[in-house]
XYZ file of N, CA and C in Angstrom:
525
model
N -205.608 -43.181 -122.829
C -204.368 -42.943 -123.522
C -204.136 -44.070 -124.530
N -203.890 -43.611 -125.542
C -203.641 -44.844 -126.617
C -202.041 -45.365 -126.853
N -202.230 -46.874 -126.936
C -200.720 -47.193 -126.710
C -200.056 -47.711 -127.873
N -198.975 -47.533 -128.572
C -198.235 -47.589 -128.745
C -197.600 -49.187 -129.353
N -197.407 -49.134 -130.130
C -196.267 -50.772 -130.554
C -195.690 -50.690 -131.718
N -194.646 -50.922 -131.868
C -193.657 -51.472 -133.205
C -193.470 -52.925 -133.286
N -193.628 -53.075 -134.851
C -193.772 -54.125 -135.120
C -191.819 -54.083 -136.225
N -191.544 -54.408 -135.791
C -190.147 -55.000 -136.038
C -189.678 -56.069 -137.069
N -189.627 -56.023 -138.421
C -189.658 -57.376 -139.098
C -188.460 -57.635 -139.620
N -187.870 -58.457 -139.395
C -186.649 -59.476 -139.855
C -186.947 -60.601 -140.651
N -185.504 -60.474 -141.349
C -185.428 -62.040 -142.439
C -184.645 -63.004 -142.248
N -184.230 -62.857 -141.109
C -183.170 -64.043 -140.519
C -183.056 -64.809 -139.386
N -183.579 -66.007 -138.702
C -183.611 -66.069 -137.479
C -182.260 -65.740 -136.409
N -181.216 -65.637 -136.883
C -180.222 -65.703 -136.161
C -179.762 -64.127 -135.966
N -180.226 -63.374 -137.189
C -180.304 -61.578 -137.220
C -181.939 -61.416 -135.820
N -182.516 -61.820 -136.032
C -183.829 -61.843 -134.995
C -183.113 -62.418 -133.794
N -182.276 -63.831 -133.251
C -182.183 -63.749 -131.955
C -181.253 -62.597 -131.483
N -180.244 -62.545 -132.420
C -179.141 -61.567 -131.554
C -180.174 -59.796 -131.334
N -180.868 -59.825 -131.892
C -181.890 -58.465 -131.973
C -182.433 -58.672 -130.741
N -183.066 -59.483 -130.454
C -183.884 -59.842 -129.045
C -183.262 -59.311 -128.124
N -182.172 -60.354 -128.256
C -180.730 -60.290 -127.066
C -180.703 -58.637 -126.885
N -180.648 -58.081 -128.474
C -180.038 -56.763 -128.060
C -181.338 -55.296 -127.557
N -182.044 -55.829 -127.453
C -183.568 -55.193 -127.127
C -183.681 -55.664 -125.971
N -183.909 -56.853 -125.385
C -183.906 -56.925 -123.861
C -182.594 -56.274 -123.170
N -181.607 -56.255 -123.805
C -180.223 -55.214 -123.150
C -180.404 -54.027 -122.666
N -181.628 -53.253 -123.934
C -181.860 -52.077 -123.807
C -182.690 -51.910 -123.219
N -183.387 -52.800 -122.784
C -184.669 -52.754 -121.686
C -185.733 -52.172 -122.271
N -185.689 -52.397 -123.238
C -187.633 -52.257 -124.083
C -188.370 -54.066 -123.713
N -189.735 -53.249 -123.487
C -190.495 -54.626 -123.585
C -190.723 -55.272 -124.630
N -190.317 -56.575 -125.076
C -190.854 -57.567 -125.843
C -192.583 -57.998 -125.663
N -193.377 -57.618 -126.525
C -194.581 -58.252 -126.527
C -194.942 -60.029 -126.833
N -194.278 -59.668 -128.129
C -194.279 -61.234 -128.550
C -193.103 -60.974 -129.810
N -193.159 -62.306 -130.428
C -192.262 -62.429 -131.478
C -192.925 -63.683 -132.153
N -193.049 -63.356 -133.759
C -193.619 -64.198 -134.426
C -192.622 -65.346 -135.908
N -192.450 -66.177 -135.272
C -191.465 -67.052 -136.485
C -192.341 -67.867 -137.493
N -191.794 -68.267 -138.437
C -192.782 -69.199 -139.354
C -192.316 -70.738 -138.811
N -191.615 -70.569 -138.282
C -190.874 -72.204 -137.199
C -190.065 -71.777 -136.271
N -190.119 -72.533 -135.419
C -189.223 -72.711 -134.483
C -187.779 -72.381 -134.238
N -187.389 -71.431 -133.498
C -185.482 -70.643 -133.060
C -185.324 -71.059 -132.155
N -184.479 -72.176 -131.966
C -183.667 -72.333 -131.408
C -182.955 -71.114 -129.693
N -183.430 -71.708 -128.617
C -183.141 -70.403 -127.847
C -183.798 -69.072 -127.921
N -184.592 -68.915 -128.759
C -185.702 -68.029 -128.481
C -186.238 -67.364 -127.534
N -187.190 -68.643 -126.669
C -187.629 -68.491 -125.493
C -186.727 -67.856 -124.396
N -185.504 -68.068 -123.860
C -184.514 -67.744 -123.154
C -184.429 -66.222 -123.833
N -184.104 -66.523 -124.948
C -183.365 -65.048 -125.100
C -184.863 -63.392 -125.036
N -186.223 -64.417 -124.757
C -187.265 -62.995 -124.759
C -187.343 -62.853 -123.334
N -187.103 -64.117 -122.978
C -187.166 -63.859 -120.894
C -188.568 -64.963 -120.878
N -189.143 -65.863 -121.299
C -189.761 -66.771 -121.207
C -189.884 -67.761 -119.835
N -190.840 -67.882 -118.925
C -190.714 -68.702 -117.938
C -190.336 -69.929 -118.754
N -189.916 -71.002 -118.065
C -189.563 -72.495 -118.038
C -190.988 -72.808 -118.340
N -191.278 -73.699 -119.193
C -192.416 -74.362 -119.242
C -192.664 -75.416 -118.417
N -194.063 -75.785 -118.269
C -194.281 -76.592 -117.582
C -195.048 -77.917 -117.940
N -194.700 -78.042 -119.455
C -195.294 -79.208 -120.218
C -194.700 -80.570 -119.897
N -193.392 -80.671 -119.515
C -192.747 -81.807 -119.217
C -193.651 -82.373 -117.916
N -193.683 -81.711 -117.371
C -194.077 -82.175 -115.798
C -195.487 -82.704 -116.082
N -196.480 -82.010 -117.101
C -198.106 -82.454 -117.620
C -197.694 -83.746 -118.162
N -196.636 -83.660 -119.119
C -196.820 -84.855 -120.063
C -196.295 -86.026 -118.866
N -195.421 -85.918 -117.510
C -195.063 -87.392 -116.862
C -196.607 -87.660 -116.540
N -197.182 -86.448 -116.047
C -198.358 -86.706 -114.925
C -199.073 -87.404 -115.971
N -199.891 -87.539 -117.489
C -200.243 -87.856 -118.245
C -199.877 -89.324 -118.126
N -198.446 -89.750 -118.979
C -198.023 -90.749 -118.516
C -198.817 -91.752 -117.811
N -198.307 -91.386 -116.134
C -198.804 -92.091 -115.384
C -200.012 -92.572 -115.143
N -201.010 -91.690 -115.793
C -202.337 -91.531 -115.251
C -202.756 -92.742 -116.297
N -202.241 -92.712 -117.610
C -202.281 -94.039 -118.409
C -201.399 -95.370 -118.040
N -200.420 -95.706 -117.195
C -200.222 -96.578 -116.651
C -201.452 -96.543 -115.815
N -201.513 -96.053 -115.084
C -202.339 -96.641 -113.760
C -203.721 -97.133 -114.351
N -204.022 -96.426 -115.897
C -205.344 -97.080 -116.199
C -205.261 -98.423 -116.715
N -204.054 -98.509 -117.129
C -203.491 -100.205 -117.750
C -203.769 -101.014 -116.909
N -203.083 -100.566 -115.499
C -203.115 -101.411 -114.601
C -204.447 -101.502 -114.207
N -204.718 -100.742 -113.664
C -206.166 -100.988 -112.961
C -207.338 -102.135 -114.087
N -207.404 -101.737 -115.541
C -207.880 -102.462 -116.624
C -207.289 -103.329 -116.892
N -206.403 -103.999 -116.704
C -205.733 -105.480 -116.837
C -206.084 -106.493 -115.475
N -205.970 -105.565 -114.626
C -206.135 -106.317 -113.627
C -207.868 -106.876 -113.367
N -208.379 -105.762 -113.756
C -209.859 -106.079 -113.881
C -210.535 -107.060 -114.520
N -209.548 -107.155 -115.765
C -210.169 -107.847 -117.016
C -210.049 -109.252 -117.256
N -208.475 -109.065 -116.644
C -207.305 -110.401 -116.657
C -207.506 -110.966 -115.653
N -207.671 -110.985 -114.056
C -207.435 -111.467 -113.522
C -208.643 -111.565 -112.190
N -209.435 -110.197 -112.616
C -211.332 -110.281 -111.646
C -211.865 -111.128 -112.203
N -212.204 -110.334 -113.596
C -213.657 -110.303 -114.032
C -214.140 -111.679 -115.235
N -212.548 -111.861 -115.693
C -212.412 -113.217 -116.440
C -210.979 -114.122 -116.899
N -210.569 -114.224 -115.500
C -209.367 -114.853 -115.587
C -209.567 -116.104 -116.863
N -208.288 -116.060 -117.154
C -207.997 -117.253 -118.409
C -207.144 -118.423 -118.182
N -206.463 -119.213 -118.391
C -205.129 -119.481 -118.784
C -204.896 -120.036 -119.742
N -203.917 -118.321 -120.397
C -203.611 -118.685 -121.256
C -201.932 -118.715 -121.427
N -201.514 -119.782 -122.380
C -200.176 -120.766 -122.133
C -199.767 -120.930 -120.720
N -200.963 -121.673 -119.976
C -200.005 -122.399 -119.307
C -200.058 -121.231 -117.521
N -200.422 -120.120 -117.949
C -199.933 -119.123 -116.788
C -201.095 -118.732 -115.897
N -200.955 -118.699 -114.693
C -201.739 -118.811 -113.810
C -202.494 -117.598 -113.725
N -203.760 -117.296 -113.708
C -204.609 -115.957 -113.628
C -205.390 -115.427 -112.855
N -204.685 -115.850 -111.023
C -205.155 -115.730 -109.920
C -204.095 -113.899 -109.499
N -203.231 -114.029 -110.035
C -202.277 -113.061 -109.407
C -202.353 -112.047 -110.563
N -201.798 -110.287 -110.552
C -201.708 -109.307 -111.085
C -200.115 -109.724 -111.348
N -199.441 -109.711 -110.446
C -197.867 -110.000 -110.354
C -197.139 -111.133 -111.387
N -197.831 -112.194 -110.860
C -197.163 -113.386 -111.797
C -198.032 -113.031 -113.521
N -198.811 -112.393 -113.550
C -199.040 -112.191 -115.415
C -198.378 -111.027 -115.692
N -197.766 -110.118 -115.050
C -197.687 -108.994 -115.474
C -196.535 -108.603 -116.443
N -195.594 -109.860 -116.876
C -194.153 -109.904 -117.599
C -194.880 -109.849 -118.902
N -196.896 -110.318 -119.182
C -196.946 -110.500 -119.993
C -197.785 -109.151 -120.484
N -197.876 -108.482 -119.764
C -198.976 -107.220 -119.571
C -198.275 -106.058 -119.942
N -196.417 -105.835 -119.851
C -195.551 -104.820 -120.247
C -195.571 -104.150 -121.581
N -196.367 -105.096 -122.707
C -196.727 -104.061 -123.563
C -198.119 -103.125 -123.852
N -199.003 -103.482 -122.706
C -200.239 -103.019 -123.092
C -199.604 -101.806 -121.607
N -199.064 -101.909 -121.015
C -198.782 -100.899 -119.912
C -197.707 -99.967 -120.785
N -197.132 -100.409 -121.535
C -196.342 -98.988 -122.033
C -196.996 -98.638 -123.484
N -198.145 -99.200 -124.419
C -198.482 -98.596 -125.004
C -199.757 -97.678 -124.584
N -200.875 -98.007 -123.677
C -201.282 -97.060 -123.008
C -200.619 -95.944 -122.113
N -199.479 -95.580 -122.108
C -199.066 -94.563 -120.992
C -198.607 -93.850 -121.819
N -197.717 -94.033 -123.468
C -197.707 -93.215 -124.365
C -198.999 -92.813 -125.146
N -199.650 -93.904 -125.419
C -201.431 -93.078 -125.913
C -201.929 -92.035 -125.144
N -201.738 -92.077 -123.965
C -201.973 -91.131 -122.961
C -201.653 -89.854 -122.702
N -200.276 -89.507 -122.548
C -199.309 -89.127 -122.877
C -199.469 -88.209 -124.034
N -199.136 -88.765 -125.038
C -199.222 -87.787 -126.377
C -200.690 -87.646 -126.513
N -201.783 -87.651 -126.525
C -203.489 -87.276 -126.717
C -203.560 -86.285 -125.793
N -202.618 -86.644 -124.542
C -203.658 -85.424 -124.174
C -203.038 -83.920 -123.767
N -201.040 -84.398 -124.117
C -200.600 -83.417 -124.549
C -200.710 -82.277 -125.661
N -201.208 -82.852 -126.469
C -202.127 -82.891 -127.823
C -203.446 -81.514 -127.475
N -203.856 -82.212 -126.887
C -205.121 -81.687 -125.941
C -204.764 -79.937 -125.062
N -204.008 -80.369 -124.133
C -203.347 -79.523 -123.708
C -202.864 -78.574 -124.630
N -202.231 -78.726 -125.039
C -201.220 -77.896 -126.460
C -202.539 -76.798 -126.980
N -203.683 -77.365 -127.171
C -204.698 -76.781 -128.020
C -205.514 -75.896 -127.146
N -205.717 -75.982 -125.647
C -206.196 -75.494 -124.966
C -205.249 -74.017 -124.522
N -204.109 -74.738 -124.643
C -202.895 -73.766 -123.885
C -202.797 -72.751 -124.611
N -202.894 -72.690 -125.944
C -202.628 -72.010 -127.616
C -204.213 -71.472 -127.544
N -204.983 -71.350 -127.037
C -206.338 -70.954 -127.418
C -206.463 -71.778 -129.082
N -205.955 -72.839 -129.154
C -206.074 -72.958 -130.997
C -207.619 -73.793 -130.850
N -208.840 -73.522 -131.922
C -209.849 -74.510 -132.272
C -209.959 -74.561 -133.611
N -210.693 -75.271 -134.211
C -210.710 -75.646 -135.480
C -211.610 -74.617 -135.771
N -211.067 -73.667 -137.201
C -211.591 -72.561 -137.848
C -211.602 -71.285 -136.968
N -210.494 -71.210 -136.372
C -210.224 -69.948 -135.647
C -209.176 -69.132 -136.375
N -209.663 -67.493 -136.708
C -208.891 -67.000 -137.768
C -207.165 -66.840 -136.672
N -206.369 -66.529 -137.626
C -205.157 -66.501 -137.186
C -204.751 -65.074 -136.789
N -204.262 -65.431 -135.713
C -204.097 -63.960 -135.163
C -202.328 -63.202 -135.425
N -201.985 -63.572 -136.086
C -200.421 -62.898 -136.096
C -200.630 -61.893 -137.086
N -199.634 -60.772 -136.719
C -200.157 -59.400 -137.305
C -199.773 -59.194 -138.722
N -198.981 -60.219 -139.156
C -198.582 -59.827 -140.359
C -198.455 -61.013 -141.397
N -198.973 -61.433 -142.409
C -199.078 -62.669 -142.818
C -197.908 -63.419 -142.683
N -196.753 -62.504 -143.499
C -195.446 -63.049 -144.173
C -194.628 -63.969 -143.107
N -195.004 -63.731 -141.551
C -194.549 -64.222 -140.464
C -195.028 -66.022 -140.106
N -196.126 -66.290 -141.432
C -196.114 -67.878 -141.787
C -195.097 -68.057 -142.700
N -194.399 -67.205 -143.608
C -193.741 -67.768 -144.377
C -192.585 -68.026 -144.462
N -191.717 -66.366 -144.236
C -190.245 -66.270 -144.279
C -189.674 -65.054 -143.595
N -190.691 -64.571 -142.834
C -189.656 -62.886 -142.200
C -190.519 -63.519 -141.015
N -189.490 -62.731 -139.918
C -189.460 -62.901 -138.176
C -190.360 -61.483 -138.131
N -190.930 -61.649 -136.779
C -191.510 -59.907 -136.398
C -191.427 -59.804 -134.974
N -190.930 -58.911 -134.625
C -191.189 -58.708 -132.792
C -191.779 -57.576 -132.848
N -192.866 -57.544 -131.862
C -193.631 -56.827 -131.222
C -193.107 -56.033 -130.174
N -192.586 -54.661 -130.103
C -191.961 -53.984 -128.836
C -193.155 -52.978 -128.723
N -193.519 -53.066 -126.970
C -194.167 -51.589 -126.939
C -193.540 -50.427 -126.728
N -194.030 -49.150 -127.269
C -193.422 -48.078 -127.168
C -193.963 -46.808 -126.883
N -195.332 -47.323 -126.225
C -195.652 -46.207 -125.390
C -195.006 -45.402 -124.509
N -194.284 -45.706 -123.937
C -193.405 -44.766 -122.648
C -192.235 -44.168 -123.447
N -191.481 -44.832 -124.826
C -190.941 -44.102 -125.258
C -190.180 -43.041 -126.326
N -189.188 -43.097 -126.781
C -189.376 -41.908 -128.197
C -189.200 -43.138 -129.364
N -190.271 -42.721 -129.903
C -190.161 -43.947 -131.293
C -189.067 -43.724 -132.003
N -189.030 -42.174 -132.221
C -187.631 -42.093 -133.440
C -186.450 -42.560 -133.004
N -185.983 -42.993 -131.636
C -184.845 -43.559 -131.454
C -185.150 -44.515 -130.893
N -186.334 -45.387 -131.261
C -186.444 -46.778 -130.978
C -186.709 -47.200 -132.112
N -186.536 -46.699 -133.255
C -186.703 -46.993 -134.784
C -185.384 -47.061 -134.896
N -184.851 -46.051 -134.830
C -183.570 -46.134 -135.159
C -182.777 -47.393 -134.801
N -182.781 -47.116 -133.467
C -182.213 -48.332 -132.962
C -182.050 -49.800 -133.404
N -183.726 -50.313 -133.808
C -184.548 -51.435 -134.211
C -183.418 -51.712 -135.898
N -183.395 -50.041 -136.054
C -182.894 -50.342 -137.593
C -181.556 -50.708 -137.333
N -180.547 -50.351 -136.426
C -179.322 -50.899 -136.055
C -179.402 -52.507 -135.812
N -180.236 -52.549 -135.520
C -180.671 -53.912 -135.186
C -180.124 -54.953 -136.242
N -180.616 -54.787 -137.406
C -181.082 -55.233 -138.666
C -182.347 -55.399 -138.897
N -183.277 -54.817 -138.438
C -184.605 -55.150 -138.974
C -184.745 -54.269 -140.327
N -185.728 -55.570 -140.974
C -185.748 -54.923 -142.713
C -187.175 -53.907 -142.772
N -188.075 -53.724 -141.994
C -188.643 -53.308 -141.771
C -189.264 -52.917 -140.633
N -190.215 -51.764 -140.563
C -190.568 -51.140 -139.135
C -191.856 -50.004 -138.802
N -192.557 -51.136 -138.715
C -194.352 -50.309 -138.721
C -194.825 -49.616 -137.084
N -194.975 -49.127 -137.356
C -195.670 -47.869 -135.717
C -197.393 -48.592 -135.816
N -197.676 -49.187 -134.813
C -199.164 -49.429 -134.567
C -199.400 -48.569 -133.707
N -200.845 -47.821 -133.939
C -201.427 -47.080 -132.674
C -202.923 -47.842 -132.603
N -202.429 -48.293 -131.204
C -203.626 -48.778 -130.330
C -204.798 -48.249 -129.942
N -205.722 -48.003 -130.687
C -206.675 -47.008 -130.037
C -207.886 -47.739 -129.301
């Protein structure tokens, strides 16, 4: 059976969220929705799980403290203690007032690289991968949502879409 999708295009982000709003009301499925930047409440308003990037980027974080530490301590105080001004280089503890900037600039290097990382993996994005959004103009200046409409009557899910405000409204058949 071949399925079904409307592609929905808007010129306004704020005509596009209240549309969302008013399409998940009506209980059509949202496929996706394509912006040329970022709306504000978006995510919420398509039914979007909570992400879970915050929680990667602490774990990140940490994982670059702990390499500070573990590499300061190795460096500074195993493998070739010093003293330098004066400060004793038997202990991790007593140098470590002086070690607070190499421990918080590794835990943000960390941190952002490999959120970075993540981000690119998460996005399927690689370098020279064609772009997959269905309609160019959706880099530039019009919104598009994707509703499927296999299960139901297009002409009054056009209609509807057009109550909406959408400025336009293409029927894809999936074959």
């Amino acid at each position: 059976m071949a399925s079904k999708t409307i592609h929905a295009i808007y010129n306004d982000d704020d005509l596009l969220l209240h549309a969302v709003k008013q399409v998940r009301e009506a209980r059509y499925h949202i496929g996706e929705v394509y912006t040329p930047f970022p709306v504000h409440g978006l995510d919420k308003a398509v039914g979007e799980a909570p992400t879970r990037l915050a929680i990667t980027s602490f774990l990140y974080g940490i994982t670059g403290l702990s390499v500070a530490v573990l590499m300061m301590n190795f460096m500074m105080v195993q493998d070739w203690p010093q003293d330098i001004g004066g400060k004793p280089s038997f202990s991790f503890l007593t140098n470590m007032p002086s070690f607070i900037p190499i421990m918080f600039e590794l835990t943000v290097f960390f941190a952002a690289h490999l959120m970075v990382i993540t981000f690119y993996m998460r996005s399927r994005l690689a370098p020279f991968k064609k772009a997959e959004n269905p309609d160019p103009r959706t880099t530039d200046d019009m919104f598009l949502m994707e509703i499927d409409a296999t299960n139901h009557n297009v002409e009054d899910l056009t209609k509807f879409l057009y109550d909406t405000g959408a400025a336009e409204i293409k029927l894809i058949d999936n074959k």
